[in-house]
Amino acid sequence: GIRVLKMEQRAVPALKEGELLVRVERCGICAGDAKCFHGAPMFWGDKTRAPYVETPVTPGHEFVGTLVQFGGVQAQQNFPHLNIGDRVIAEQVVPCQDCLYCHKNLRWLCQPHDIFGFHRSVDGGFAQYMVFPSKSVVYKVP
């Protein structure tokens, strides 16, 4: 909720087929995180708009970590450019990969997207481990 941030002990997330498990090294705090924490209507809604944030959620959408596990053969096929131990980042928007914008490689315009740290289905990087969904756009970093 607004102005609520809790420290919790959590188990390492279990992976579904096609996903990646990442051990978070660092996670930045951006203006969007601060505005969300302080209750900005663009995140929590008001009389004219529905809330964007889906609680409960782990915040943090600017992160870097180490790939520690593939979620089965499908994950290795989805991300053939990655190996266990690679430092990785993901675009904050997790696109649907099926809409017109995704087919035109304009993923940031995808409407049915998820976004790390704001939607329940994609917890963010304010955690020791996080899951990159199978539709994530992931990059190896030095």
Coordinates of C-alpha atoms in Angstrom, one line a residue:
G1 CA 0.0 0.0 0.0
I2 CA 0.9 3.7 0.0
R3 CA 3.9 4.4 2.2
V4 CA 4.2 0.7 3.1
L5 CA 7.5 -1.1 2.6
K6 CA 8.2 -4.3 4.5
M7 CA 11.3 -6.5 5.0
E8 CA 10.4 -10.2 4.7
Q9 CA 12.2 -13.5 4.6
R10 CA 11.2 -15.3 1.4
A11 CA 12.1 -18.6 -0.1
V12 CA 13.9 -18.7 -3.3
P13 CA 11.2 -18.6 -6.0
A14 CA 10.3 -21.8 -7.8
L15 CA 10.6 -21.5 -11.6
K16 CA 8.1 -22.4 -14.2
E17 CA 9.2 -23.8 -17.6
G18 CA 10.8 -21.1 -19.7
E19 CA 11.7 -18.7 -16.8
L20 CA 15.1 -17.6 -15.4
L21 CA 16.1 -17.3 -11.8
V22 CA 18.4 -14.3 -11.1
R23 CA 20.3 -13.5 -7.9
V24 CA 20.0 -9.7 -7.6
E25 CA 23.3 -7.8 -7.2
R26 CA 22.0 -4.3 -7.3
C27 CA 18.6 -2.5 -7.7
G28 CA 18.2 1.2 -8.2
I29 CA 15.5 3.5 -6.9
C30 CA 14.0 5.7 -9.6
A31 CA 11.5 8.6 -9.4
G32 CA 8.7 6.1 -10.3
D33 CA 9.5 4.0 -7.2
A34 CA 9.4 7.1 -5.0
K35 CA 6.2 8.4 -6.6
C36 CA 4.6 5.0 -6.1
F37 CA 5.7 4.9 -2.4
H38 CA 4.3 8.3 -1.8
G39 CA 0.9 7.5 -3.3
A40 CA 0.9 9.3 -6.7
P41 CA -2.5 8.8 -8.4
M42 CA -0.8 7.7 -11.6
F43 CA 0.2 4.5 -9.7
W44 CA -2.7 4.1 -7.1
G45 CA -5.5 5.6 -9.2
D46 CA -8.1 8.2 -8.3
K47 CA -11.6 9.1 -9.3
T48 CA -10.7 9.2 -13.0
R49 CA -8.3 6.2 -13.4
A50 CA -7.8 2.7 -12.1
P51 CA -4.7 1.8 -10.1
Y52 CA -1.7 0.7 -12.1
V53 CA 0.0 -1.0 -9.1
E54 CA -1.1 -4.6 -8.3
T55 CA -0.4 -5.4 -4.7
P56 CA 1.2 -7.1 -3.0
V57 CA 4.3 -6.7 -5.1
T58 CA 8.1 -6.4 -4.6
P59 CA 9.2 -3.1 -6.1
G60 CA 12.3 -2.4 -8.2
H61 CA 12.6 -2.3 -12.0
E62 CA 16.2 -1.1 -12.4
F63 CA 18.3 -4.2 -11.5
V64 CA 21.3 -6.3 -12.4
G65 CA 22.0 -9.8 -11.3
T66 CA 23.5 -13.2 -12.0
L67 CA 21.7 -15.9 -13.8
V68 CA 21.6 -18.9 -11.4
Q69 CA 19.0 -21.3 -13.0
F70 CA 17.1 -22.0 -16.2
G71 CA 13.5 -23.1 -15.9
G72 CA 13.9 -26.2 -18.0
V73 CA 14.8 -26.8 -21.6
Q74 CA 12.4 -24.1 -22.8
A75 CA 14.3 -21.4 -20.9
Q76 CA 17.5 -22.5 -22.5
Q77 CA 15.8 -22.3 -25.9
N78 CA 14.2 -18.9 -25.1
F79 CA 17.6 -17.4 -24.0
P80 CA 20.3 -19.2 -26.1
H81 CA 22.7 -16.3 -25.6
L82 CA 22.8 -16.8 -21.8
N83 CA 24.7 -19.2 -19.5
I84 CA 24.6 -19.8 -15.8
G85 CA 26.8 -17.3 -14.1
D86 CA 26.2 -14.5 -16.6
R87 CA 25.4 -11.0 -15.3
V88 CA 22.1 -10.1 -16.8
I89 CA 19.5 -7.3 -17.0
A90 CA 16.0 -7.2 -18.4
E91 CA 13.9 -4.5 -19.9
Q92 CA 11.5 -3.3 -17.3
V93 CA 8.5 -3.9 -19.6
V94 CA 7.7 -7.6 -20.1
P95 CA 5.9 -7.5 -23.4
C96 CA 3.1 -9.9 -24.6
Q97 CA 5.2 -10.7 -27.7
D98 CA 1.9 -11.1 -29.6
C99 CA 0.4 -7.6 -30.3
L100 CA 0.9 -5.4 -33.3
Y101 CA 3.6 -3.3 -31.4
C102 CA 5.5 -6.4 -30.3
H103 CA 5.5 -7.7 -33.9
K104 CA 6.9 -4.3 -35.1
N105 CA 9.6 -4.5 -32.4
L106 CA 8.1 -1.6 -30.5
R107 CA 7.8 -3.6 -27.3
W108 CA 7.6 -0.5 -25.0
L109 CA 4.2 0.4 -26.6
C110 CA 2.8 -3.1 -25.8
Q111 CA -0.5 -2.6 -24.0
P112 CA -1.1 -6.0 -22.3
H113 CA 2.5 -5.8 -20.9
D114 CA 3.7 -6.5 -17.4
I115 CA 6.3 -4.4 -15.7
F116 CA 8.8 -5.5 -13.0
G117 CA 8.1 -4.1 -9.6
F118 CA 4.5 -2.8 -10.3
H119 CA 2.5 -5.9 -11.2
R120 CA 2.1 -9.0 -9.0
S121 CA 3.0 -11.4 -11.8
V122 CA 6.5 -9.8 -12.1
D123 CA 8.1 -8.9 -8.7
G124 CA 10.9 -6.5 -8.9
G125 CA 14.5 -6.4 -7.8
F126 CA 14.2 -5.3 -4.1
A127 CA 14.8 -9.0 -3.3
Q128 CA 17.7 -11.4 -3.1
Y129 CA 16.3 -13.4 -6.1
M130 CA 13.8 -12.6 -8.8
V131 CA 12.2 -14.5 -11.7
F132 CA 12.5 -13.3 -15.3
P133 CA 9.4 -14.5 -17.1
S134 CA 9.8 -16.4 -20.4
K135 CA 8.7 -13.3 -22.4
S136 CA 11.3 -11.1 -20.8
V137 CA 13.8 -9.2 -23.0
V138 CA 17.1 -10.1 -21.4
Y139 CA 20.6 -8.9 -22.0
K140 CA 24.0 -10.2 -20.9
V141 CA 26.2 -7.4 -19.4
P142 CA 29.9 -7.3 -18.7

